[in-house]
Amino acid sequence: MTQNALLLIKRCLGLVLLAAFLTTSYTQAQAIPTPEQFFGFQMGADRKLAHWNDLVKYYNQLGEASPRMKVVNMGKTTLGNPFLALYISSPENLAKLDEYKAMNAKLSDPRGVPQSEIDQIIATGKAVVVQSFGLHSSEVAASQTAAEFTYDMLTRTDTEMMTILDNVISIVIPCFNPDGEIMITEWYRKYVGTEYEGNSMPYLYHHYIGHDNNRDAYMQNTIESVYGADIIFRQWMPQAYVDHHQMGAYGARIYVPPYAEPIRPDGDPLVWREMSWYGAHIAYKEEENNKSGVVNAAIYSGWGHFGFHWITPFHNIAGMLTESASARLATPLFVHPDQLEGSIHGMPKYEAQTSFPNPWPGGWWRVRDIVEQQKIAALAIADIAGRNRETVLKNAYLKASRQTQRGAEGEVKAYIIPAEQHDVLTANKLVNVLLGQGVEVKRIDSQLIHEGKVYGAGSYVVSMAQPKQGVVRWLLGRTFYPDNEYTRDRNNDPIRPYDMSTDNVAEYMGVRVDPVSTPLAGNYPRVTEKVVSKGTVYKGSKGYVLSGTHNDSFTALNLLWDNKVKVSRVTKAGSGVQPGDFVVSTVSADVASSISAQTGVDFRPLEADVAAISQPMTRQRIALFQRYMGGNMDEGWTRLLLENFKFPYTTLMDKEILAGELNKKYDVIVLPDDAMSAMTGEGGGGRNRAEDFPPEYRSGFGQKGVDALKAFVENGGTLVTFGSAGELPIEKFKLPIRNVVKDVASQEFWSPGSTLRMNFDNSNPLAYGMPDSGYGLFVGNNDVYEVVRSDVGHTIDRIITYPKRDILQSGWLLGEDVIAEKTAMVSVGLGRGKVVMIGFRPQLRVQTHGTFKLVFNSLVLSK
């Protein structure tokens, strides 16, 4: 048989197989219900929202009906709902997921992999794209879009889709916050057709952290963040990641990549070029589909919070987001042309420009509009990756290789986390944060002398000669936010960063980390599992002592109290103990061993009678103020902190405050960071107004509530305030304290999310266990205090003060002289009680471990 005849037979056979595949695909598509058939309405239909419970049923049905998708239930959410990941590709690719994941791991970290194997992976591997929807639950369109996008991926048989399925493994997180999707959907359905239709939900749409859930990408305090990070940072390391969001209603209709200026440097240049490349394709596809109002390189700067889409570039992943203009939840919104406006970043006016050539003219805006443009964007990302599979995979290899080389050649060769720490248990948690990012950490198992410093066994080294050196640099390296034409407006006023001006987690956590300029020569073992601190129990003749320098000693304290164990606290140094240490004279061996194992805290032997230098402790009854009006994320984070460290507390709301007699129930009341007007209801609660909510969800305790709180303090209670909440007792209780940064112009004082140097008076019980000096995280609108003259006598203790100069450690600070030698934390006596005001947020996002003890001390301080 001739060669031409053989080729003809092969072509005919190929056509037969293709016809069979298309026939099978068509039959399967017929068996798969459209979202409209399943839910009874089109995704994005006016005043309609699909419920997460039903979406889960739909995805499971699709997974059973289509060989193109594998549904993975990653586990339960915070409130016990299923968290899904959808793997979409050709059946052949899905059958070899583990093989492709192993290939991808070698591209993302090619150290030690032969070039021939890299070339083979590039030739035969698959591009990996992760897209997430519904992280912010009030941005309702994305979870609806995901259903329609998934359906299209499973049923289309055109050349574009078949190329995507053959060349791309698409991993879809169809809802990043299922709990919130349920809350918002049920809230909206309850009030649709009433005067409250389309208004905000009165409480947080993540049980703990609300809108801040994307700020949890690197600490992973919530289980949803753990699931997302497992896919993006540790298991799959995709070449592209997109998070689909919504923004305000009165600007562009959709923002697509790239970001505006300024960018955060030290990522591989290819990753920024890729974001422009993907973004241009999205914008092109939007215009091709006759969608107007598309903008790129504007609104969202390249230096944002270290959430999922902003930290990914430093994982060598093209980390992106889309932001669509919002409606009123699922209710249409009419936008008049006069209401349309530009942005301070890259779009000074709402008019045509190169990155915004086709302005939307205004009119009715619906969730269906959002669904359509999000679906176009999601498909465009998969399309360009599919068309350029080999280029995408080659770039993954190049980025990882080049970043490793840059790290090896950079000024800082590694960061060492010494075994000797003020709080070694928290240092271990820092190591776990790095491991959560997939960062390579190695353990030093014997004493090391490097650059003149001695590091004990159990120290850790984080080399910069690794692909994720950009992540390491920003989480461990000192940071200075740019002060230039991109960060100042026309009046020279500083422009607030999108979130923080530093994300140095080591500084947040109060952990010593040493940058070194020469590489370490040793061959140290890699840490492959989370560090679990193991406490020891050694009983002394007088009992046990627990270190007051450890945050986790407060967990142990609460567990001891749960077991009815009496505890005292040391007030003066001597006999091997320090102020702030906890002393236990009698506890069963089983209880001590259990608590030590659970917390990692050592129960050290106590050999001397320290009764003369210690005081018995009494467990305080704690209340945490919570309001409606959209909820308060700082309150939610505080709840999470208290629960993590086993502090029992009661949620305190307006009704109970107004009833008075608070001392009968509580010893300590905590006011999280909040505007005074939001708490009292005098002057509204920011964007939310009381009349926007049903009567049972309106907040504000007014002057009567203020009087009740003041009476609580005067009768012996302790009122603790974080951040701007200190304004309430200052103004309403007439305390002799002034907030020195209140109403100060931004050109005179400015500190938007910066770590500042602080001096701690650790002889005061409120600062027991703290070092002499350290860092606190100052966020815009925080307070700084000074004592002023008063005709009323008050006992006043300055717990924390700012130094005279060189206050900034990382971030951006203007006008340090305004706060030099002023007070960051103060205690003011009032009647038989006290007001403890911490001017910054010592528990911010449960990330600032270095200042947790300031909170804990305030909660355990007996009268």
PDB file of C-alpha atoms in Angstrom, residues 389-503:
ATOM      1  CA  ARG A 389      -0.213  26.752  25.475  1.00  0.00           C
ATOM      2  CA  GLU A 390       3.503  26.272  24.816  1.00  0.00           C
ATOM      3  CA  THR A 391       4.299  29.959  25.274  1.00  0.00           C
ATOM      4  CA  VAL A 392       2.403  30.010  28.565  1.00  0.00           C
ATOM      5  CA  LEU A 393       4.239  26.929  29.841  1.00  0.00           C
ATOM      6  CA  LYS A 394       7.624  28.181  28.671  1.00  0.00           C
ATOM      7  CA  ASN A 395       7.034  31.477  30.459  1.00  0.00           C
ATOM      8  CA  ALA A 396       6.196  29.607  33.667  1.00  0.00           C
ATOM      9  CA  TYR A 397       9.603  27.969  33.485  1.00  0.00           C
ATOM     10  CA  LEU A 398      11.374  31.213  32.595  1.00  0.00           C
ATOM     11  CA  LYS A 399       9.766  33.180  35.428  1.00  0.00           C
ATOM     12  CA  ALA A 400      10.651  30.563  38.021  1.00  0.00           C
ATOM     13  CA  SER A 401      14.222  30.219  36.757  1.00  0.00           C
ATOM     14  CA  ARG A 402      14.882  33.923  36.476  1.00  0.00           C
ATOM     15  CA  GLN A 403      13.407  34.763  39.872  1.00  0.00           C
ATOM     16  CA  THR A 404      15.570  32.069  41.432  1.00  0.00           C
ATOM     17  CA  GLN A 405      18.620  33.586  39.770  1.00  0.00           C
ATOM     18  CA  ARG A 406      17.648  37.107  40.847  1.00  0.00           C
ATOM     19  CA  GLY A 407      17.279  35.891  44.404  1.00  0.00           C
ATOM     20  CA  ALA A 408      20.686  34.249  44.306  1.00  0.00           C
ATOM     21  CA  GLU A 409      22.319  37.408  42.946  1.00  0.00           C
ATOM     22  CA  GLY A 410      20.429  39.956  45.049  1.00  0.00           C
ATOM     23  CA  GLU A 411      21.757  41.958  47.964  1.00  0.00           C
ATOM     24  CA  VAL A 412      19.812  39.848  50.463  1.00  0.00           C
ATOM     25  CA  LYS A 413      20.719  36.197  50.005  1.00  0.00           C
ATOM     26  CA  ALA A 414      18.451  34.779  52.710  1.00  0.00           C
ATOM     27  CA  TYR A 415      16.418  35.543  55.804  1.00  0.00           C
ATOM     28  CA  ILE A 416      17.181  33.722  59.027  1.00  0.00           C
ATOM     29  CA  ILE A 417      14.485  33.257  61.658  1.00  0.00           C
ATOM     30  CA  PRO A 418      16.488  32.713  64.859  1.00  0.00           C
ATOM     31  CA  ALA A 419      15.471  30.091  67.366  1.00  0.00           C
ATOM     32  CA  GLU A 420      15.974  32.737  70.049  1.00  0.00           C
ATOM     33  CA  GLN A 421      12.766  34.791  69.988  1.00  0.00           C
ATOM     34  CA  HIS A 422      10.746  36.857  72.393  1.00  0.00           C
ATOM     35  CA  ASP A 423       7.830  34.541  71.599  1.00  0.00           C
ATOM     36  CA  VAL A 424       9.155  31.378  69.956  1.00  0.00           C
ATOM     37  CA  LEU A 425       5.684  29.885  69.512  1.00  0.00           C
ATOM     38  CA  THR A 426       4.665  32.855  67.382  1.00  0.00           C
ATOM     39  CA  ALA A 427       7.888  32.497  65.390  1.00  0.00           C
ATOM     40  CA  ASN A 428       6.802  28.950  64.569  1.00  0.00           C
ATOM     41  CA  LYS A 429       3.503  30.353  63.335  1.00  0.00           C
ATOM     42  CA  LEU A 430       5.424  32.674  61.014  1.00  0.00           C
ATOM     43  CA  VAL A 431       7.130  29.626  59.520  1.00  0.00           C
ATOM     44  CA  ASN A 432       3.691  28.118  58.938  1.00  0.00           C
ATOM     45  CA  VAL A 433       2.549  31.295  57.183  1.00  0.00           C
ATOM     46  CA  LEU A 434       5.441  30.896  54.766  1.00  0.00           C
ATOM     47  CA  LEU A 435       4.678  27.220  54.252  1.00  0.00           C
ATOM     48  CA  GLY A 436       1.092  28.187  53.502  1.00  0.00           C
ATOM     49  CA  GLN A 437       2.449  30.182  50.564  1.00  0.00           C
ATOM     50  CA  GLY A 438       4.435  27.197  49.326  1.00  0.00           C
ATOM     51  CA  VAL A 439       7.673  28.994  50.212  1.00  0.00           C
ATOM     52  CA  GLU A 440      10.747  26.819  50.750  1.00  0.00           C
ATOM     53  CA  VAL A 441      11.872  26.977  54.402  1.00  0.00           C
ATOM     54  CA  LYS A 442      14.795  25.003  55.806  1.00  0.00           C
ATOM     55  CA  ARG A 443      15.626  24.141  59.383  1.00  0.00           C
ATOM     56  CA  ILE A 444      19.029  24.613  61.006  1.00  0.00           C
ATOM     57  CA  ASP A 445      19.493  21.610  63.303  1.00  0.00           C
ATOM     58  CA  SER A 446      22.769  22.621  64.976  1.00  0.00           C
ATOM     59  CA  GLN A 447      24.331  25.854  66.108  1.00  0.00           C
ATOM     60  CA  LEU A 448      25.308  28.165  63.263  1.00  0.00           C
ATOM     61  CA  ILE A 449      27.585  31.209  63.252  1.00  0.00           C
ATOM     62  CA  HIS A 450      26.881  33.408  60.255  1.00  0.00           C
ATOM     63  CA  GLU A 451      27.982  36.991  59.630  1.00  0.00           C
ATOM     64  CA  GLY A 452      29.120  37.245  63.243  1.00  0.00           C
ATOM     65  CA  LYS A 453      25.820  36.134  64.783  1.00  0.00           C
ATOM     66  CA  VAL A 454      25.129  32.892  66.606  1.00  0.00           C
ATOM     67  CA  TYR A 455      21.968  31.018  65.655  1.00  0.00           C
ATOM     68  CA  GLY A 456      20.853  28.163  67.831  1.00  0.00           C
ATOM     69  CA  ALA A 457      19.545  24.805  66.705  1.00  0.00           C
ATOM     70  CA  GLY A 458      15.938  25.152  65.614  1.00  0.00           C
ATOM     71  CA  SER A 459      16.515  28.341  63.652  1.00  0.00           C
ATOM     72  CA  TYR A 460      15.103  28.541  60.136  1.00  0.00           C
ATOM     73  CA  VAL A 461      16.553  29.840  56.889  1.00  0.00           C
ATOM     74  CA  VAL A 462      14.554  31.144  53.936  1.00  0.00           C
ATOM     75  CA  SER A 463      16.782  31.414  50.893  1.00  0.00           C
ATOM     76  CA  MET A 464      16.112  34.015  48.243  1.00  0.00           C
ATOM     77  CA  ALA A 465      17.432  31.615  45.601  1.00  0.00           C
ATOM     78  CA  GLN A 466      14.002  30.121  45.041  1.00  0.00           C
ATOM     79  CA  PRO A 467      11.175  30.815  42.574  1.00  0.00           C
ATOM     80  CA  LYS A 468       8.990  32.501  45.189  1.00  0.00           C
ATOM     81  CA  GLN A 469      11.642  34.965  46.275  1.00  0.00           C
ATOM     82  CA  GLY A 470       9.243  37.819  45.490  1.00  0.00           C
ATOM     83  CA  VAL A 471       6.786  36.517  48.095  1.00  0.00           C
ATOM     84  CA  VAL A 472       9.623  36.144  50.594  1.00  0.00           C
ATOM     85  CA  ARG A 473      10.884  39.657  49.909  1.00  0.00           C
ATOM     86  CA  TRP A 474       7.525  41.303  50.628  1.00  0.00           C
ATOM     87  CA  LEU A 475       6.533  39.186  53.623  1.00  0.00           C
ATOM     88  CA  LEU A 476       9.913  39.360  55.370  1.00  0.00           C
ATOM     89  CA  GLY A 477      11.781  42.364  53.941  1.00  0.00           C
ATOM     90  CA  ARG A 478      11.576  45.930  55.115  1.00  0.00           C
ATOM     91  CA  THR A 479       9.315  47.957  52.829  1.00  0.00           C
ATOM     92  CA  PHE A 480       9.074  51.609  51.786  1.00  0.00           C
ATOM     93  CA  TYR A 481       5.991  52.631  49.856  1.00  0.00           C
ATOM     94  CA  PRO A 482       6.743  54.943  46.895  1.00  0.00           C
ATOM     95  CA  ASP A 483       6.205  58.668  47.360  1.00  0.00           C
ATOM     96  CA  ASN A 484       6.093  60.041  43.826  1.00  0.00           C
ATOM     97  CA  GLU A 485       3.828  61.384  41.080  1.00  0.00           C
ATOM     98  CA  TYR A 486       1.848  58.138  41.048  1.00  0.00           C
ATOM     99  CA  THR A 487       1.072  58.399  44.758  1.00  0.00           C
ATOM    100  CA  ARG A 488       0.273  62.119  45.009  1.00  0.00           C
ATOM    101  CA  ASP A 489      -2.629  63.988  43.461  1.00  0.00           C
ATOM    102  CA  ARG A 490      -2.528  67.346  41.684  1.00  0.00           C
ATOM    103  CA  ASN A 491      -2.626  69.163  45.023  1.00  0.00           C
ATOM    104  CA  ASN A 492       0.323  67.077  46.253  1.00  0.00           C
ATOM    105  CA  ASP A 493      -1.922  65.299  48.728  1.00  0.00           C
ATOM    106  CA  PRO A 494      -0.891  61.668  49.217  1.00  0.00           C
ATOM    107  CA  ILE A 495      -3.178  59.124  47.581  1.00  0.00           C
ATOM    108  CA  ARG A 496      -4.154  56.327  49.908  1.00  0.00           C
ATOM    109  CA  PRO A 497      -2.812  52.910  48.874  1.00  0.00           C
ATOM    110  CA  TYR A 498      -5.511  50.443  47.964  1.00  0.00           C
ATOM    111  CA  ASP A 499      -4.942  48.831  51.341  1.00  0.00           C
ATOM    112  CA  MET A 500      -1.682  48.638  53.284  1.00  0.00           C
ATOM    113  CA  SER A 501       1.609  50.314  52.488  1.00  0.00           C
ATOM    114  CA  THR A 502       3.450  47.280  53.874  1.00  0.00           C
ATOM    115  CA  ASP A 503       2.642  43.612  54.317  1.00  0.00           C
TER     116      ASP A 503
END
